[in-house]
Amino acid sequence: MSLGACATGSKFKRYSGPEVTFVVVNKGARRMHLLHNETALRSYDIHLGFAPVGHKQFEGDGKTPEGLYRIDRRNPNSDFHLSLGISYPNVNDYAAAKAVGKSPGGDIFIHGQKSPFRKDEPDWTWGCIAVTNPEIEEIYAMVQNDTLIQLNA
């Protein structure tokens, strides 16, 4: 497995290893794993939403979703260095939020830090999964759109 910079000091890396076929997030353990089939290629410590226990119910609840989603977009100009979008909310998420008269929210991402010099508190996001900026550079290079992501309690 090889990761290299496209240009000196660039946040955009190249990856030439096995395809990442699945991303697994274990919220309780605060760990994310990038897998090729059943083989872990990389693992990362993560930060979650500011109220991490339970599945995201509605916008502003501070929870990180649980369930099976897909990586559905990329943001090279993220306020948080780089980011990969997660396909939350799905049809079930919309229905659950609507049942309580609320919006499910959206814009759930795997992202880096707003400021790499600030020591982030645990579980500081609004529902996203945060890693360090060097880690999101690796993840951004390794994980392609349409990759499945399982978020577990």
PDB file of C-alpha atoms in Angstrom:
ATOM      1  CA  MET A   1       0.000   0.000   0.000  1.00  0.00           C
ATOM      2  CA  SER A   2       1.391   3.344  -0.986  1.00  0.00           C
ATOM      3  CA  LEU A   3       0.291   6.885  -0.202  1.00  0.00           C
ATOM      4  CA  GLY A   4       2.061   9.779  -1.833  1.00  0.00           C
ATOM      5  CA  ALA A   5       1.574  13.508  -2.204  1.00  0.00           C
ATOM      6  CA  CYS A   6       0.554  14.868  -5.598  1.00  0.00           C
ATOM      7  CA  ALA A   7       2.735  17.888  -4.931  1.00  0.00           C
ATOM      8  CA  THR A   8       5.007  18.913  -2.099  1.00  0.00           C
ATOM      9  CA  GLY A   9       2.875  20.066   0.827  1.00  0.00           C
ATOM     10  CA  SER A  10      -0.371  19.225  -0.978  1.00  0.00           C
ATOM     11  CA  LYS A  11      -3.370  17.979   0.955  1.00  0.00           C
ATOM     12  CA  PHE A  12      -4.234  15.775  -2.022  1.00  0.00           C
ATOM     13  CA  LYS A  13      -2.546  12.392  -1.760  1.00  0.00           C
ATOM     14  CA  ARG A  14      -2.397   9.498  -4.201  1.00  0.00           C
ATOM     15  CA  TYR A  15      -3.212   5.978  -3.079  1.00  0.00           C
ATOM     16  CA  SER A  16      -2.074   2.870  -4.925  1.00  0.00           C
ATOM     17  CA  GLY A  17      -3.043   0.060  -2.549  1.00  0.00           C
ATOM     18  CA  PRO A  18      -5.986  -2.328  -2.346  1.00  0.00           C
ATOM     19  CA  GLU A  19      -9.436  -0.827  -2.895  1.00  0.00           C
ATOM     20  CA  VAL A  20     -11.304   0.250   0.218  1.00  0.00           C
ATOM     21  CA  THR A  21     -14.497  -1.794  -0.114  1.00  0.00           C
ATOM     22  CA  PHE A  22     -16.092  -0.929   3.237  1.00  0.00           C
ATOM     23  CA  VAL A  23     -15.757   1.606   6.058  1.00  0.00           C
ATOM     24  CA  VAL A  24     -16.757   0.580   9.587  1.00  0.00           C
ATOM     25  CA  VAL A  25     -17.284   3.106  12.373  1.00  0.00           C
ATOM     26  CA  ASN A  26     -17.513   1.840  15.946  1.00  0.00           C
ATOM     27  CA  LYS A  27     -18.930   4.810  17.818  1.00  0.00           C
ATOM     28  CA  GLY A  28     -18.518   3.298  21.289  1.00  0.00           C
ATOM     29  CA  ALA A  29     -14.848   2.506  20.717  1.00  0.00           C
ATOM     30  CA  ARG A  30     -14.306   5.825  18.860  1.00  0.00           C
ATOM     31  CA  ARG A  31     -12.588   3.940  16.002  1.00  0.00           C
ATOM     32  CA  MET A  32     -13.000   3.878  12.235  1.00  0.00           C
ATOM     33  CA  HIS A  33     -11.638   1.100  10.037  1.00  0.00           C
ATOM     34  CA  LEU A  34     -11.035   1.124   6.287  1.00  0.00           C
ATOM     35  CA  LEU A  35     -11.403  -2.408   4.935  1.00  0.00           C
ATOM     36  CA  HIS A  36     -10.560  -4.280   1.761  1.00  0.00           C
ATOM     37  CA  ASN A  37     -13.080  -7.104   1.998  1.00  0.00           C
ATOM     38  CA  GLU A  38     -12.367  -8.467   5.518  1.00  0.00           C
ATOM     39  CA  THR A  39      -8.836  -7.053   5.814  1.00  0.00           C
ATOM     40  CA  ALA A  40      -8.302  -3.818   7.758  1.00  0.00           C
ATOM     41  CA  LEU A  41      -6.079  -1.472   5.753  1.00  0.00           C
ATOM     42  CA  ARG A  42      -6.075   1.433   8.221  1.00  0.00           C
ATOM     43  CA  SER A  43      -7.744   2.329  11.516  1.00  0.00           C
ATOM     44  CA  TYR A  44      -8.232   5.746  13.113  1.00  0.00           C
ATOM     45  CA  ASP A  45      -9.279   7.261  16.412  1.00  0.00           C
ATOM     46  CA  ILE A  46     -12.316   9.476  15.811  1.00  0.00           C
ATOM     47  CA  HIS A  47     -14.394  12.268  17.354  1.00  0.00           C
ATOM     48  CA  LEU A  48     -18.196  12.213  17.009  1.00  0.00           C
ATOM     49  CA  GLY A  49     -21.162  14.499  17.530  1.00  0.00           C
ATOM     50  CA  PHE A  50     -21.407  16.295  20.874  1.00  0.00           C
ATOM     51  CA  ALA A  51     -24.208  13.900  22.014  1.00  0.00           C
ATOM     52  CA  PRO A  52     -22.881  10.656  20.526  1.00  0.00           C
ATOM     53  CA  VAL A  53     -25.058   7.977  22.156  1.00  0.00           C
ATOM     54  CA  GLY A  54     -27.877   6.742  19.927  1.00  0.00           C
ATOM     55  CA  HIS A  55     -28.880   7.217  16.305  1.00  0.00           C
ATOM     56  CA  LYS A  56     -29.283  10.696  14.857  1.00  0.00           C
ATOM     57  CA  GLN A  57     -32.981  11.601  15.138  1.00  0.00           C
ATOM     58  CA  PHE A  58     -33.203  15.174  13.866  1.00  0.00           C
ATOM     59  CA  GLU A  59     -31.229  18.270  12.977  1.00  0.00           C
ATOM     60  CA  GLY A  60     -29.319  19.781  15.886  1.00  0.00           C
ATOM     61  CA  ASP A  61     -29.433  16.750  18.202  1.00  0.00           C
ATOM     62  CA  GLY A  62     -25.626  16.368  18.110  1.00  0.00           C
ATOM     63  CA  LYS A  63     -25.819  12.643  17.358  1.00  0.00           C
ATOM     64  CA  THR A  64     -23.844  10.763  14.747  1.00  0.00           C
ATOM     65  CA  PRO A  65     -26.054   8.452  12.638  1.00  0.00           C
ATOM     66  CA  GLU A  66     -26.061   4.667  12.994  1.00  0.00           C
ATOM     67  CA  GLY A  67     -26.755   2.233  10.187  1.00  0.00           C
ATOM     68  CA  LEU A  68     -25.654   1.473   6.654  1.00  0.00           C
ATOM     69  CA  TYR A  69     -24.979   4.411   4.332  1.00  0.00           C
ATOM     70  CA  ARG A  70     -22.689   5.271   1.408  1.00  0.00           C
ATOM     71  CA  ILE A  71     -19.949   7.795   0.809  1.00  0.00           C
ATOM     72  CA  ASP A  72     -21.826  10.005  -1.626  1.00  0.00           C
ATOM     73  CA  ARG A  73     -19.760  13.156  -2.200  1.00  0.00           C
ATOM     74  CA  ARG A  74     -16.380  14.826  -1.734  1.00  0.00           C
ATOM     75  CA  ASN A  75     -15.577  18.357  -0.622  1.00  0.00           C
ATOM     76  CA  PRO A  76     -12.013  19.446  -1.431  1.00  0.00           C
ATOM     77  CA  ASN A  77     -12.812  22.947  -0.105  1.00  0.00           C
ATOM     78  CA  SER A  78     -14.285  21.922   3.239  1.00  0.00           C
ATOM     79  CA  ASP A  79     -14.038  24.283   6.217  1.00  0.00           C
ATOM     80  CA  PHE A  80     -12.611  21.170   7.919  1.00  0.00           C
ATOM     81  CA  HIS A  81      -9.628  20.632   5.556  1.00  0.00           C
ATOM     82  CA  LEU A  82     -11.197  17.879   3.393  1.00  0.00           C
ATOM     83  CA  SER A  83     -14.428  15.930   3.779  1.00  0.00           C
ATOM     84  CA  LEU A  84     -16.309  12.892   2.511  1.00  0.00           C
ATOM     85  CA  GLY A  85     -20.111  13.034   2.603  1.00  0.00           C
ATOM     86  CA  ILE A  86     -22.243  10.280   4.110  1.00  0.00           C
ATOM     87  CA  SER A  87     -25.649   9.588   2.516  1.00  0.00           C
ATOM     88  CA  TYR A  88     -27.606  10.460   5.686  1.00  0.00           C
ATOM     89  CA  PRO A  89     -30.574  10.996   5.758  1.00  0.00           C
ATOM     90  CA  ASN A  90     -32.148   8.003   4.054  1.00  0.00           C
ATOM     91  CA  VAL A  91     -35.875   7.310   3.592  1.00  0.00           C
ATOM     92  CA  ASN A  92     -36.209   5.861   7.117  1.00  0.00           C
ATOM     93  CA  ASP A  93     -34.392   8.828   8.657  1.00  0.00           C
ATOM     94  CA  TYR A  94     -36.756  11.254   6.889  1.00  0.00           C
ATOM     95  CA  ALA A  95     -39.811   9.314   8.079  1.00  0.00           C
ATOM     96  CA  ALA A  96     -38.618   9.136  11.705  1.00  0.00           C
ATOM     97  CA  ALA A  97     -37.904  12.866  11.861  1.00  0.00           C
ATOM     98  CA  LYS A  98     -41.181  13.732  10.131  1.00  0.00           C
ATOM     99  CA  ALA A  99     -43.082  11.610  12.681  1.00  0.00           C
ATOM    100  CA  VAL A 100     -41.890  13.983  15.438  1.00  0.00           C
ATOM    101  CA  GLY A 101     -42.370  17.100  13.321  1.00  0.00           C
ATOM    102  CA  LYS A 102     -38.686  17.818  12.762  1.00  0.00           C
ATOM    103  CA  SER A 103     -36.100  17.925   9.979  1.00  0.00           C
ATOM    104  CA  PRO A 104     -33.652  14.993   9.900  1.00  0.00           C
ATOM    105  CA  GLY A 105     -30.785  17.373   9.159  1.00  0.00           C
ATOM    106  CA  GLY A 106     -28.016  16.399   6.799  1.00  0.00           C
ATOM    107  CA  ASP A 107     -24.480  17.325   5.825  1.00  0.00           C
ATOM    108  CA  ILE A 108     -22.938  14.439   7.770  1.00  0.00           C
ATOM    109  CA  PHE A 109     -19.290  14.022   6.800  1.00  0.00           C
ATOM    110  CA  ILE A 110     -16.008  12.372   7.667  1.00  0.00           C
ATOM    111  CA  HIS A 111     -13.752  15.408   7.958  1.00  0.00           C
ATOM    112  CA  GLY A 112     -10.569  16.894   9.355  1.00  0.00           C
ATOM    113  CA  GLN A 113     -10.044  19.762  11.760  1.00  0.00           C
ATOM    114  CA  LYS A 114     -11.040  23.389  11.337  1.00  0.00           C
ATOM    115  CA  SER A 115      -7.747  24.417  12.935  1.00  0.00           C
ATOM    116  CA  PRO A 116      -4.914  21.871  13.067  1.00  0.00           C
ATOM    117  CA  PHE A 117      -3.333  23.845  15.925  1.00  0.00           C
ATOM    118  CA  ARG A 118      -6.328  23.575  18.255  1.00  0.00           C
ATOM    119  CA  LYS A 119      -6.623  20.575  20.562  1.00  0.00           C
ATOM    120  CA  ASP A 120     -10.121  19.301  19.801  1.00  0.00           C
ATOM    121  CA  GLU A 121     -12.283  18.173  22.688  1.00  0.00           C
ATOM    122  CA  PRO A 122     -13.731  14.664  22.417  1.00  0.00           C
ATOM    123  CA  ASP A 123     -17.016  14.523  20.509  1.00  0.00           C
ATOM    124  CA  TRP A 124     -17.116  18.120  19.322  1.00  0.00           C
ATOM    125  CA  THR A 125     -18.872  17.858  15.941  1.00  0.00           C
ATOM    126  CA  TRP A 126     -22.564  18.423  15.133  1.00  0.00           C
ATOM    127  CA  GLY A 127     -22.917  14.758  14.109  1.00  0.00           C
ATOM    128  CA  CYS A 128     -19.940  14.193  11.831  1.00  0.00           C
ATOM    129  CA  ILE A 129     -16.919  11.928  12.220  1.00  0.00           C
ATOM    130  CA  ALA A 130     -13.705  13.907  12.714  1.00  0.00           C
ATOM    131  CA  VAL A 131     -10.074  12.854  12.386  1.00  0.00           C
ATOM    132  CA  THR A 132      -6.816  14.810  12.184  1.00  0.00           C
ATOM    133  CA  ASN A 133      -5.947  16.661   8.979  1.00  0.00           C
ATOM    134  CA  PRO A 134      -3.141  14.230   7.996  1.00  0.00           C
ATOM    135  CA  GLU A 135      -5.599  11.354   8.552  1.00  0.00           C
ATOM    136  CA  ILE A 136      -8.364  12.887   6.397  1.00  0.00           C
ATOM    137  CA  GLU A 137      -5.782  13.335   3.639  1.00  0.00           C
ATOM    138  CA  GLU A 138      -5.172   9.548   3.708  1.00  0.00           C
ATOM    139  CA  ILE A 139      -8.874   8.725   3.960  1.00  0.00           C
ATOM    140  CA  TYR A 140      -9.786  11.146   1.157  1.00  0.00           C
ATOM    141  CA  ALA A 141      -7.251   9.438  -1.129  1.00  0.00           C
ATOM    142  CA  MET A 142      -8.259   5.902  -0.149  1.00  0.00           C
ATOM    143  CA  VAL A 143     -12.078   5.999  -0.001  1.00  0.00           C
ATOM    144  CA  GLN A 144     -14.031   6.497  -3.207  1.00  0.00           C
ATOM    145  CA  ASN A 145     -17.606   7.653  -3.720  1.00  0.00           C
ATOM    146  CA  ASP A 146     -20.224   4.888  -3.414  1.00  0.00           C
ATOM    147  CA  THR A 147     -18.176   2.984  -0.784  1.00  0.00           C
ATOM    148  CA  LEU A 148     -20.450   1.479   1.884  1.00  0.00           C
ATOM    149  CA  ILE A 149     -20.076   2.777   5.439  1.00  0.00           C
ATOM    150  CA  GLN A 150     -21.522   0.991   8.488  1.00  0.00           C
ATOM    151  CA  LEU A 151     -21.909   3.140  11.603  1.00  0.00           C
ATOM    152  CA  ASN A 152     -22.338   1.013  14.738  1.00  0.00           C
ATOM    153  CA  ALA A 153     -23.262   2.043  18.285  1.00  0.00           C
TER     154      ALA A 153
END
